[in-house]
Coordinates of C-alpha atoms in Angstrom, one line a residue:
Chain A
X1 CA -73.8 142.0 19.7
X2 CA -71.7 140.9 22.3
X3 CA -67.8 141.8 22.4
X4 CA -64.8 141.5 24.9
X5 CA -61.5 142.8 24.2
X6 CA -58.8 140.1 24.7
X7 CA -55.4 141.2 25.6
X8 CA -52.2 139.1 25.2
X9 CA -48.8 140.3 25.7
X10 CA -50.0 143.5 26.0
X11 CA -52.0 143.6 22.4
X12 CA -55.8 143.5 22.2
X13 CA -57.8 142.2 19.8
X14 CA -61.9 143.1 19.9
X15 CA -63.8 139.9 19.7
X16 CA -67.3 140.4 18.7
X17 CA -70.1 137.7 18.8
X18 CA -74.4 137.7 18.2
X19 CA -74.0 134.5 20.1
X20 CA -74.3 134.8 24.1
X21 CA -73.3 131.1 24.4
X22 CA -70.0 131.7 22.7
X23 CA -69.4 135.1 24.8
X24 CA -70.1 133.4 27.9
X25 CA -67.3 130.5 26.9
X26 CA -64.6 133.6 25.6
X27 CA -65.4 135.1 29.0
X28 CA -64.7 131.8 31.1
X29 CA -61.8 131.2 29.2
X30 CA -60.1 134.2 28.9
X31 CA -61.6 136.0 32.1
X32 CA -58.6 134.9 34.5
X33 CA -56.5 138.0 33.3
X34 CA -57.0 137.9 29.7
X35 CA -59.9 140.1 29.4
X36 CA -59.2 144.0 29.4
X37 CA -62.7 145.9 28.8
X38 CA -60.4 149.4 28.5
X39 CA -57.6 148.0 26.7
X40 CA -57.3 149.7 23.0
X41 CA -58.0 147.1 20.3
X42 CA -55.8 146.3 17.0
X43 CA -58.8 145.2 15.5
X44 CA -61.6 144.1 15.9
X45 CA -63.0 140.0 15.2
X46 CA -66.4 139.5 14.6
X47 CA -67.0 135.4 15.4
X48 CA -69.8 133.5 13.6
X49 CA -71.0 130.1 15.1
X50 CA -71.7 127.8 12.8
X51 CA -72.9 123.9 13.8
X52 CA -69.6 121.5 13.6
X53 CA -69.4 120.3 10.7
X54 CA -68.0 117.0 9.4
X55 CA -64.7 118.2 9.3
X56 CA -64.1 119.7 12.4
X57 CA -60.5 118.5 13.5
X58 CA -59.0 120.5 15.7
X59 CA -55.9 118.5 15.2
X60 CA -55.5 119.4 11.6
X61 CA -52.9 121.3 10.0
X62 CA -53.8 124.7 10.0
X63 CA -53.1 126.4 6.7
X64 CA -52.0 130.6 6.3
X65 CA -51.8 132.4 3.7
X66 CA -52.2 136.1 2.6
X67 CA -54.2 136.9 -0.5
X68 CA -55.9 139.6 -1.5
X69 CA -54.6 142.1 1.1
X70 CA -55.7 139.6 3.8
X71 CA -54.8 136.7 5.8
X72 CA -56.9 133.9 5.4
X73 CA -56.5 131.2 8.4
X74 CA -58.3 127.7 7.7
X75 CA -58.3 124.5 9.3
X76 CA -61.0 121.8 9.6
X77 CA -62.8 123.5 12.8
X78 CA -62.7 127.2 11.7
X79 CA -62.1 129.6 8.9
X80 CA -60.9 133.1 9.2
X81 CA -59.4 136.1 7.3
X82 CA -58.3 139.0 8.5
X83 CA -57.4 142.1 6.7
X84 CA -54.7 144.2 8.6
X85 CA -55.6 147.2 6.4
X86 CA -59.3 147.6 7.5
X87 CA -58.2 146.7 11.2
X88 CA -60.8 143.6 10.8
X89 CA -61.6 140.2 10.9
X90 CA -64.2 137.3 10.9
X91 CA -64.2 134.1 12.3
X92 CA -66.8 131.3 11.1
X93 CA -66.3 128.5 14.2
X94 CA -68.1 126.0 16.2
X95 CA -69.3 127.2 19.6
X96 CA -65.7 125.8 21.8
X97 CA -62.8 127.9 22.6
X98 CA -60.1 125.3 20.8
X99 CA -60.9 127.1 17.3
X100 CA -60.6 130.8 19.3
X101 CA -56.9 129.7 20.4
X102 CA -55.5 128.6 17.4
X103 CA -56.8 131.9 15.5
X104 CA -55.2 134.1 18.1
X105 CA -51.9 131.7 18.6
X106 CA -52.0 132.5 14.7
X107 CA -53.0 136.0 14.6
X108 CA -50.4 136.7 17.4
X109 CA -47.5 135.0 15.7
X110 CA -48.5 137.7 12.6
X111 CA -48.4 140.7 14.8
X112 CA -45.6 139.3 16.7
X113 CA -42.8 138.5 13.9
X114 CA -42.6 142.2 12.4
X115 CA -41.8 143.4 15.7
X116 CA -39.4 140.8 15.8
X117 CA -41.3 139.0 18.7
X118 CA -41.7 135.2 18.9
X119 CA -44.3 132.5 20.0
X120 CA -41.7 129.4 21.6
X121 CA -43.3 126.1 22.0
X122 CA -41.9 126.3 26.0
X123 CA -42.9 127.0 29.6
X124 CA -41.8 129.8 31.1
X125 CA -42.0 131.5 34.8
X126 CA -41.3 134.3 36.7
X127 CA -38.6 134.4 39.5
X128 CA -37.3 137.5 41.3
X129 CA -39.0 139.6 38.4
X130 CA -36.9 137.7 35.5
X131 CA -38.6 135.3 33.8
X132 CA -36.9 131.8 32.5
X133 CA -38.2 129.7 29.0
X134 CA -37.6 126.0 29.2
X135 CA -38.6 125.0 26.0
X136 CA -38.9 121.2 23.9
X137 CA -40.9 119.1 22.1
X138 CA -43.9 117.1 23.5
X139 CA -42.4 115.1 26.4
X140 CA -39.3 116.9 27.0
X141 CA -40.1 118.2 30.2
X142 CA -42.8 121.6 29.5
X143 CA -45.7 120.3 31.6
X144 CA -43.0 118.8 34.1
X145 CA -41.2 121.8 35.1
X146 CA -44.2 123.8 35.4
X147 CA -45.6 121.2 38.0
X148 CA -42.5 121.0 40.0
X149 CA -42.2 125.1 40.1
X150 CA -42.3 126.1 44.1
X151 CA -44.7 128.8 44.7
X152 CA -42.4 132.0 44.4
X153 CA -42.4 131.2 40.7
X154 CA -45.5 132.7 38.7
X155 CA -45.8 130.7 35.8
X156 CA -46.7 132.7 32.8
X157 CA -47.8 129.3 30.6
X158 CA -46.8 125.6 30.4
X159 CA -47.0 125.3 26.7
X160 CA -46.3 128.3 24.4
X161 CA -44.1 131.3 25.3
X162 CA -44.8 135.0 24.7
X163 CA -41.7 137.2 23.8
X164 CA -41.4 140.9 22.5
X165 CA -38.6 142.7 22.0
X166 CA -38.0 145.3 24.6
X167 CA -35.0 147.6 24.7
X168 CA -31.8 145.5 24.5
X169 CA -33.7 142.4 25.5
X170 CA -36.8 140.8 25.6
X171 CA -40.0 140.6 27.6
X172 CA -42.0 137.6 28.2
X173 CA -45.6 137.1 29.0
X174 CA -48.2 135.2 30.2
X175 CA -50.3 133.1 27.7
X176 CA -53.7 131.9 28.0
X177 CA -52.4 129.1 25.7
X178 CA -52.0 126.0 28.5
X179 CA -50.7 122.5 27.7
X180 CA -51.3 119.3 29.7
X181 CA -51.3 121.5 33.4
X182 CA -54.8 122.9 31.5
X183 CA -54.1 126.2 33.8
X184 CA -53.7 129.4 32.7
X185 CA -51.1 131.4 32.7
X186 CA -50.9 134.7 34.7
X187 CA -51.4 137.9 32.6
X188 CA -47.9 139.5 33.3
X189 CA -44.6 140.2 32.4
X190 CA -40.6 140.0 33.1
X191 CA -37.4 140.7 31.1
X192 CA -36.4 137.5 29.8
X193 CA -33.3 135.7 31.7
X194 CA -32.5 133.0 29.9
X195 CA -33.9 130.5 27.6
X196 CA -33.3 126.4 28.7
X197 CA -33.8 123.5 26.2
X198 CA -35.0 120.6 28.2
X199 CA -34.0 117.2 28.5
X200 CA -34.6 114.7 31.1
X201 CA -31.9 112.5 32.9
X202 CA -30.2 111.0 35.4
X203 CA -28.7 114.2 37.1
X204 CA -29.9 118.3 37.1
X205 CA -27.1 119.7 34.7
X206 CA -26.7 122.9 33.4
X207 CA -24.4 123.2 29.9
X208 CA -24.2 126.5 27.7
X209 CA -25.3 126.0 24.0
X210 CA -23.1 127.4 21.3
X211 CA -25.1 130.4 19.4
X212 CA -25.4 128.1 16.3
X213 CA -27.0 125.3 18.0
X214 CA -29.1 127.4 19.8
X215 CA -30.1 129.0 16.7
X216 CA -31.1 125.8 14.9
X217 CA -32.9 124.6 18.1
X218 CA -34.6 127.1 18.5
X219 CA -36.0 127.9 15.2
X220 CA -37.2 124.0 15.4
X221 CA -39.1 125.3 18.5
X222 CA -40.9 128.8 16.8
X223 CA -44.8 128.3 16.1
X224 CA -45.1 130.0 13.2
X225 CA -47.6 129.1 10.4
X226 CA -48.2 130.8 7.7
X227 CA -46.3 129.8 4.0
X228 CA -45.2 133.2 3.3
X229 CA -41.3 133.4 2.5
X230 CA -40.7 137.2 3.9
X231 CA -42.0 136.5 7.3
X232 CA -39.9 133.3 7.3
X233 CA -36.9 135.1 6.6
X234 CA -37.8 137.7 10.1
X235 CA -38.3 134.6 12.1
X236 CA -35.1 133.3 11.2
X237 CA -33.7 137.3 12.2
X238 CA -35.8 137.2 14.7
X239 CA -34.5 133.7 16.1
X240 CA -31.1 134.6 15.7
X241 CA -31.2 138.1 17.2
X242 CA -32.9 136.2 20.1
X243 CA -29.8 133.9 20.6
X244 CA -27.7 136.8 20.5
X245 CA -29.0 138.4 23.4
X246 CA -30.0 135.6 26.0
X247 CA -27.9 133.1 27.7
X248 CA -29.7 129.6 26.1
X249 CA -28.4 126.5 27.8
X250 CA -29.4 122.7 27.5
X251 CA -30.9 122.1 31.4
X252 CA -30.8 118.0 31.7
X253 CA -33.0 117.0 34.7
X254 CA -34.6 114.7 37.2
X255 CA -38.1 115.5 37.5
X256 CA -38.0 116.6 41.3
X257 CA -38.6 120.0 42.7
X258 CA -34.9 120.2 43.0
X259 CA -34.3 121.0 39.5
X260 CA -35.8 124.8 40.3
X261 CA -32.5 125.4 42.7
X262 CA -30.7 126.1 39.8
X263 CA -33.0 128.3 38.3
X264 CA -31.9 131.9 39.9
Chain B
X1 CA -13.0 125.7 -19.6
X2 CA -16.3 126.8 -18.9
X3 CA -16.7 129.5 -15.9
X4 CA -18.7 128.8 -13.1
X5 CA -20.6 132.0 -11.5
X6 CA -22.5 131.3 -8.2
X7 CA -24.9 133.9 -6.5
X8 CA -27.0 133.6 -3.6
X9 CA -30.9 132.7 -3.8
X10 CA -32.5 135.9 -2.6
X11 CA -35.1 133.2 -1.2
X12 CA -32.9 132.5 2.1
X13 CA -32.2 134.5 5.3
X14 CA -28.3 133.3 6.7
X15 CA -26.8 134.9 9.9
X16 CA -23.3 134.3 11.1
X17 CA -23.7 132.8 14.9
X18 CA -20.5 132.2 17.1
X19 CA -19.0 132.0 14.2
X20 CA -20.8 129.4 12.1
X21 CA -23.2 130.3 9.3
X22 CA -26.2 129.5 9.4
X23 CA -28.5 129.8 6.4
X24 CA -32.1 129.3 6.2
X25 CA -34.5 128.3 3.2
X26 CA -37.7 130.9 3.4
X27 CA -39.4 128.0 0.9
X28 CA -39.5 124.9 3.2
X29 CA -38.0 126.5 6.0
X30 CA -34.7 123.8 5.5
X31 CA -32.0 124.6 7.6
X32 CA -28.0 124.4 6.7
X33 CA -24.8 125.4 8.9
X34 CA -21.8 125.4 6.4
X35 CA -18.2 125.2 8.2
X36 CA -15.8 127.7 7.3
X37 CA -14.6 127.3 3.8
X38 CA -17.9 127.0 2.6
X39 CA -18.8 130.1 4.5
X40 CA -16.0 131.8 2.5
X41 CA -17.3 131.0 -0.7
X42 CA -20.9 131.8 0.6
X43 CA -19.8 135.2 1.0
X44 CA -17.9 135.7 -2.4
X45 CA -21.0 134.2 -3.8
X46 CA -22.0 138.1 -5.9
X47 CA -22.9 136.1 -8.9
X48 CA -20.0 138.3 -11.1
X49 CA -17.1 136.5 -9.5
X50 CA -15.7 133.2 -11.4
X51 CA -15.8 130.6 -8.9
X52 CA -12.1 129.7 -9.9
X53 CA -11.0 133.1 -8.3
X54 CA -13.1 132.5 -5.3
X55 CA -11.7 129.6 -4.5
X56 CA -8.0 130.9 -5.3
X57 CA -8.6 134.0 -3.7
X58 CA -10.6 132.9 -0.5
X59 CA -9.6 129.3 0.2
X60 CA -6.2 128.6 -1.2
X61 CA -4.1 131.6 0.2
X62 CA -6.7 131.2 4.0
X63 CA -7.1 127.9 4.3
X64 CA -3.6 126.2 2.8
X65 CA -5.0 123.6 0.5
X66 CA -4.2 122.1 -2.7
X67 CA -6.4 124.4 -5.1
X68 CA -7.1 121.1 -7.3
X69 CA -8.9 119.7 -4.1
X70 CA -9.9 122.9 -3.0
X71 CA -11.9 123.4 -6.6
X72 CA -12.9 119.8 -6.2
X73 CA -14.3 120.3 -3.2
X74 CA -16.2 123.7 -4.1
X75 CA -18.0 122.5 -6.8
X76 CA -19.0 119.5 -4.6
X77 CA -20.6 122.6 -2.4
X78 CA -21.9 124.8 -5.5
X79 CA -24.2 121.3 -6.9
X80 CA -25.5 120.3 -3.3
X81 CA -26.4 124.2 -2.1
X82 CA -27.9 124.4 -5.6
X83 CA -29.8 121.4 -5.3
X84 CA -31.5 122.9 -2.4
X85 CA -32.2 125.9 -4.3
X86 CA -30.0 128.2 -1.8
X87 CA -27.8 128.9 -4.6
X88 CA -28.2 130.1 -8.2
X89 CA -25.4 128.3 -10.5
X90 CA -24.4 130.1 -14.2
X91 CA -22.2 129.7 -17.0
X92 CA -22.3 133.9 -17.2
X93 CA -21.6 136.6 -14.8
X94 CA -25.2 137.9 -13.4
X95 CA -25.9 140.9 -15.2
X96 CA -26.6 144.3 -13.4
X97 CA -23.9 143.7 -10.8
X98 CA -20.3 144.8 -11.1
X99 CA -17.1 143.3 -10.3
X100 CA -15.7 143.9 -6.8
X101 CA -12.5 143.3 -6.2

């Protein structure tokens, strides 16, 4: 048995595979700073490759639900379950890394939301030890922004945010999760200085969001999967208690490097 | 006439933010920001109060309008929040639950 512990925003989860294919691919794709052979696990994950099947569609709707005292994760190229009681999991998946993200984006979002943590579909880098979100939908600007950051900004992921509590504030770290850059984010951390929603125009503009509409734009932006009406109800907390403590602004821009002279 | 009583569906999460409230469904996740009468009668909402006296008490007196409109205009709320399932609509005070005054 092969096994690598994979840490993300500072919580490790033991991956285990009889497959040294698949543990070569978890090692090239989470070895830039995701991989912490001392870290202490959550759980452990045992991984099971199966042949891809004829439903393998990584672009499926992923479906979350608990029963049974355990969380069972499904979509067309993987099952899993995971049972937070035992501390472990399986994973039945085709030998590619797509199926290993979405079960950790997954299982993340699940260990995140009862700390009152969030996964934000946005960018986010590091600048003079404070890090800045910009978040949106596809084609709002994510990928753009992360391109056009100059190099004293460390970008921690071009596609989904990593936030936990901390203190008063919050913390946000690197992902391995990458968009359209397809690079990996750096495995650190920074207080959280302010969250941007992204829109593209004909000038850089910064404008201040009311804490309602920051709210509801931002819980449009949450990844968060699974159908289970209690954990809504903490993202929604979790969302709002977010909005409450960071500046959140609406940051229209031309997609030049000057756009980053306003982040400071 | 028949009394209204109106409680909130323990199946949403609502924050106040910057002074709007914002209300959540936890079943499809539905979002709704109600303006500030409607937030007053949100928050009477206990299920024991008629919502005649919620409107008298909480939008008449605060808000200066015509309490025919103003009970017009809160039933108007009660059927469309109810139609979303945010709110629970009865003919009879909810039991378990006493009055507050």
């Amino acid at each position: 048995m092969h096994g690598t512990c994979i840490e993300i925003g500072g919580m490790a989860i033991l991956v285990r595979t009889e497959s040294p294919e698949f543990f070569g691919i978890l090692e090239e794709r989470y070895g830039g700073g995701f991989v912490n052979p001392s870290a202490e696990p959550l759980f452990a994950l045992d991984v099971e490759i199966v042949p891809p099947g004829s439903n393998s569609d990584p672009d499926a709707e992923a479906s979350v639900r608990f029963e049974g005292g355990r969380w069972v994760l499904e979509r067309g190229d993987f099952y899993a379950e995971w049972n937070p009681g035992l501390g472990r999991g399986y994973i039945r998946q085709g030998a590619y890394p797509y199926a290993m993200d979405a079960v950790l984006r997954i299982l993340h979002s699940l260990l995140l939301v009862r700390q009152g943590g969030l996964l934000i579909h946005a960018a986010s880098g590091v600048r003079n030890g404070r890090a800045f979100l910009f978040s949106g939908v596809s084609g709002a600007g994510k990928t753009t922004i992360s391109r056009l950051a100059p190099q004293d900004v460390t970008l921690l992921t071009d596609e989904i945010s990593y936030v936990r509590r901390d203190g008063d504030g919050y913390r946000a770290f690197g992902t391995p999760f990458a968009g359209e850059l397809a690079k990996v984010g750096e495995n650190i951390s920074a207080p959280v200085a302010a969250l941007y929603f992204l829109a593209q125009g004909p000038e850089n503009r910064i404008e201040t969001m009311a804490p309602a509409e920051a709210g509801r734009t931002l819980l449009r932006n949450i990844l968060f999967f699974a159908e289970d009406a209690e954990l809504v109800k903490l993202v929604f907390d979790a969302a709002c208690e977010f909005v409450s403590k960071v500046p959140v602004y609406r940051l229209t821009f031309v997609p030049d490097g000057r756009v980053w002279d306003l982040i400071v | 006439m028949t009394e209204t009583y109106i409680a909130r569906s323990s199946d949403v999460a609502s924050r106040m933010l910057g002074g709007e409230m914002i209300i959540m469904s936890a079943a499809d996740s539905t979002l709704f920001t109600l303006n500030q009468q409607a937030t007053a009668i949100w928050n009477a909402a206990d299920g024991v109060t008629p919502l005649s006296e919620i409107v008298e008490s909480k939008i008449c007196g605060a808000f200066e309008v015509d309490p025919a409109v103003a009970y017009q205009d809160a039933e108007e709320l009660v059927r469309d929040l109810a139609g979303h399932g945010i709110l629970l609509v009865s003919e009879r005070p909810a039991e378990g639950r006493e009055v507050t005054s």
